[in-house]
mmCIF file of C-alpha atoms in Angstrom:
data_model
loop_
_atom_site.group_PDB
_atom_site.id
_atom_site.type_symbol
_atom_site.label_atom_id
_atom_site.label_comp_id
_atom_site.label_asym_id
_atom_site.label_seq_id
_atom_site.Cartn_x
_atom_site.Cartn_y
_atom_site.Cartn_z
ATOM 1 C CA UNK M 1 128.257 116.138 109.129
ATOM 2 C CA UNK M 2 128.251 114.068 112.303
ATOM 3 C CA UNK M 3 128.815 110.325 112.419
ATOM 4 C CA UNK M 4 125.085 109.889 113.075
ATOM 5 C CA UNK M 5 124.253 112.036 110.024
ATOM 6 C CA UNK M 6 126.632 109.992 107.886
ATOM 7 C CA UNK M 7 124.969 106.780 109.047
ATOM 8 C CA UNK M 8 121.482 108.132 108.337
ATOM 9 C CA UNK M 9 122.602 109.271 104.892
ATOM 10 C CA UNK M 10 123.993 105.770 104.225
ATOM 11 C CA UNK M 11 120.700 104.143 105.289
ATOM 12 C CA UNK M 12 118.639 106.523 103.131
ATOM 13 C CA UNK M 13 120.814 105.790 100.097
ATOM 14 C CA UNK M 14 120.478 102.044 100.747
ATOM 15 C CA UNK M 15 116.681 102.359 100.941
ATOM 16 C CA UNK M 16 116.509 104.305 97.669
ATOM 17 C CA UNK M 17 118.853 101.944 95.854
ATOM 18 C CA UNK M 18 116.942 98.848 96.977
ATOM 19 C CA UNK M 19 113.588 100.436 96.067
ATOM 20 C CA UNK M 20 114.882 101.372 92.611
ATOM 21 C CA UNK M 21 115.684 97.688 92.030
ATOM 22 C CA UNK M 22 112.317 96.496 93.325
ATOM 23 C CA UNK M 23 114.109 94.456 96.004
ATOM 24 C CA UNK M 24 111.698 93.967 98.899
ATOM 25 C CA UNK M 25 114.203 92.255 101.202
ATOM 26 C CA UNK M 26 116.812 95.006 100.856
ATOM 27 C CA UNK M 27 114.172 97.758 101.034
ATOM 28 C CA UNK M 28 113.035 96.237 104.355
ATOM 29 C CA UNK M 29 116.549 95.642 105.734
ATOM 30 C CA UNK M 30 116.638 98.663 108.065
ATOM 31 C CA UNK M 31 112.916 98.928 108.867
ATOM 32 C CA UNK M 32 111.945 98.586 112.529
ATOM 33 C CA UNK M 33 109.488 95.797 113.334
ATOM 34 C CA UNK M 34 106.936 98.426 114.380
ATOM 35 C CA UNK M 35 107.492 100.758 111.391
ATOM 36 C CA UNK M 36 104.772 103.381 110.920
ATOM 37 C CA UNK M 37 104.492 103.984 107.167
ATOM 38 C CA UNK M 38 102.067 106.751 106.187
ATOM 39 C CA UNK M 39 101.048 107.612 102.613
ATOM 40 C CA UNK M 40 98.585 110.430 101.858
ATOM 41 C CA UNK M 41 96.792 108.447 99.119
ATOM 42 C CA UNK M 42 93.411 106.700 99.437
ATOM 43 C CA UNK M 43 94.224 102.956 99.580
ATOM 44 C CA UNK M 44 90.732 102.035 98.300
ATOM 45 C CA UNK M 45 91.607 103.782 95.033
ATOM 46 C CA UNK M 46 95.358 103.071 94.847
ATOM 47 C CA UNK M 47 96.163 100.024 97.039
ATOM 48 C CA UNK M 48 99.761 100.015 95.790
ATOM 49 C CA UNK M 49 100.192 103.306 97.692
ATOM 50 C CA UNK M 50 98.594 102.278 101.003
ATOM 51 C CA UNK M 51 99.854 103.180 104.455
ATOM 52 C CA UNK M 52 101.097 100.309 106.620
ATOM 53 C CA UNK M 53 101.677 99.608 110.304
ATOM 54 C CA UNK M 54 104.402 97.107 111.106
ATOM 55 C CA UNK M 55 107.077 95.434 109.017
ATOM 56 C CA UNK M 56 104.849 92.577 107.837
ATOM 57 C CA UNK M 57 102.181 94.915 106.479
ATOM 58 C CA UNK M 58 104.808 97.128 104.859
ATOM 59 C CA UNK M 59 106.468 94.129 103.196
ATOM 60 C CA UNK M 60 103.098 93.122 101.648
ATOM 61 C CA UNK M 61 102.458 96.684 100.493
ATOM 62 C CA UNK M 62 105.903 96.990 98.889
ATOM 63 C CA UNK M 63 105.485 93.619 97.185
ATOM 64 C CA UNK M 64 102.176 94.830 95.722
ATOM 65 C CA UNK M 65 103.868 98.016 94.473
ATOM 66 C CA UNK M 66 106.758 96.083 92.920
ATOM 67 C CA UNK M 67 104.341 93.552 91.348
ATOM 68 C CA UNK M 68 102.173 96.357 89.937
ATOM 69 C CA UNK M 69 104.940 98.429 88.344
ATOM 70 C CA UNK M 70 108.204 98.127 86.488
ATOM 71 C CA UNK M 71 110.390 100.723 88.168
ATOM 72 C CA UNK M 72 112.144 102.500 85.334
ATOM 73 C CA UNK M 73 113.592 105.257 87.539
ATOM 74 C CA UNK M 74 113.577 105.980 91.259
ATOM 75 C CA UNK M 75 116.123 108.364 92.694
ATOM 76 C CA UNK M 76 116.692 111.111 95.247
ATOM 77 C CA UNK M 77 116.793 114.598 93.826
ATOM 78 C CA UNK M 78 117.748 115.895 97.266
ATOM 79 C CA UNK M 79 118.489 114.424 100.704
ATOM 80 C CA UNK M 80 118.587 116.642 103.800
ATOM 81 C CA UNK M 81 119.286 115.602 107.355
ATOM 82 C CA UNK M 82 117.333 117.862 109.702
ATOM 83 C CA UNK M 83 119.384 120.416 111.642
ATOM 84 C CA UNK M 84 116.687 120.535 114.331
ATOM 85 C CA UNK M 85 116.392 116.757 114.673
ATOM 86 C CA UNK M 86 119.341 114.798 113.247
ATOM 87 C CA UNK M 87 117.272 111.587 113.456
ATOM 88 C CA UNK M 88 115.091 112.859 110.592
ATOM 89 C CA UNK M 89 115.859 112.881 106.868
ATOM 90 C CA UNK M 90 113.817 114.652 104.209
ATOM 91 C CA UNK M 91 114.141 113.220 100.727
ATOM 92 C CA UNK M 92 112.775 114.550 97.449
ATOM 93 C CA UNK M 93 112.136 111.500 95.236
ATOM 94 C CA UNK M 94 111.637 111.440 91.465
ATOM 95 C CA UNK M 95 110.100 108.290 90.015
ATOM 96 C CA UNK M 96 109.063 106.795 86.704
ATOM 97 C CA UNK M 97 106.924 103.649 86.976
ATOM 98 C CA UNK M 98 105.288 101.632 84.204
ATOM 99 C CA UNK M 99 102.114 99.774 85.147
ATOM 100 C CA UNK M 100 102.579 96.156 84.058
ATOM 101 C CA UNK M 101 99.150 95.319 82.614
ATOM 102 C CA UNK M 102 98.378 98.509 80.690
ATOM 103 C CA UNK M 103 101.979 99.711 80.159
ATOM 104 C CA UNK M 104 100.846 103.210 81.228
ATOM 105 C CA UNK M 105 103.409 105.485 82.859
ATOM 106 C CA UNK M 106 103.132 106.997 86.304
ATOM 107 C CA UNK M 107 105.810 109.572 86.846
ATOM 108 C CA UNK M 108 106.293 112.316 89.324
ATOM 109 C CA UNK M 109 107.837 113.331 92.593
ATOM 110 C CA UNK M 110 107.082 112.779 96.210
ATOM 111 C CA UNK M 111 108.671 113.503 99.550
ATOM 112 C CA UNK M 112 109.876 110.995 102.116
ATOM 113 C CA UNK M 113 110.173 112.157 105.703
ATOM 114 C CA UNK M 114 112.112 109.394 107.436
ATOM 115 C CA UNK M 115 112.652 109.045 111.189
ATOM 116 C CA UNK M 116 115.424 106.848 112.594
ATOM 117 C CA UNK M 117 116.052 105.335 115.988
ATOM 118 C CA UNK M 118 118.936 103.055 116.968
ATOM 119 C CA UNK M 119 119.943 102.421 113.347
ATOM 120 C CA UNK M 120 116.429 101.478 112.228
ATOM 121 C CA UNK M 121 113.754 103.341 110.294
ATOM 122 C CA UNK M 122 110.814 103.772 112.659
ATOM 123 C CA UNK M 123 108.598 106.056 110.611
ATOM 124 C CA UNK M 124 108.209 107.139 107.001
ATOM 125 C CA UNK M 125 105.797 109.688 105.616
ATOM 126 C CA UNK M 126 105.416 109.424 101.834
ATOM 127 C CA UNK M 127 103.783 112.639 100.637
ATOM 128 C CA UNK M 128 102.399 112.645 97.077
ATOM 129 C CA UNK M 129 100.161 114.753 94.906
ATOM 130 C CA UNK M 130 97.416 112.370 95.990
ATOM 131 C CA UNK M 131 94.874 113.516 93.381
ATOM 132 C CA UNK M 132 97.365 112.679 90.613
ATOM 133 C CA UNK M 133 98.153 109.183 91.935
ATOM 134 C CA UNK M 134 94.468 108.416 92.552
ATOM 135 C CA UNK M 135 93.500 109.636 89.047
ATOM 136 C CA UNK M 136 96.185 107.363 87.574
ATOM 137 C CA UNK M 137 94.825 104.391 89.543
ATOM 138 C CA UNK M 138 91.298 105.124 88.300
ATOM 139 C CA UNK M 139 92.535 105.368 84.699
ATOM 140 C CA UNK M 140 94.337 102.029 84.948
ATOM 141 C CA UNK M 141 91.250 100.445 86.492
ATOM 142 C CA UNK M 142 89.068 101.704 83.625
ATOM 143 C CA UNK M 143 91.584 100.501 81.027
ATOM 144 C CA UNK M 144 91.706 97.031 82.594
ATOM 145 C CA UNK M 145 87.906 96.765 82.604
ATOM 146 C CA UNK M 146 87.620 97.924 78.995
ATOM 147 C CA UNK M 147 90.137 95.334 77.786
ATOM 148 C CA UNK M 148 88.599 92.437 79.690
ATOM 149 C CA UNK M 149 85.095 93.172 78.404
ATOM 150 C CA UNK M 150 83.593 94.307 81.699
ATOM 151 C CA UNK M 151 82.751 97.886 80.711
#
């Protein structure tokens, strides 16, 4: 592993650790101001999983995620630094979230593809089973409406 690969691995581990604690400031620590954060989930259905352009928008999106869920587990099952492009890391994430109002669980896996430049994260692709995440968001929405009498 090169020094650059070691540094990227350190930054990825920091990101995952901070996310697992629901710490927005530490999650954002190594994000570039112009971060391009793409998620393949419809934000109209699951706003907690929206894409974001720029650090300010990403901070708001992460805060919404961390306010929506208790993060019971969030860890890397595998981290690979690309041989073709050592500024790219591919991370297989396993997660276990509990929605705060309904106490329903959302658990699964997704893939991060993270691009680095000059010690900062400039791009993240968060690739989910989008149908699963969107179905969960719909279920939670229906449960909220049925408990507040707006069915």
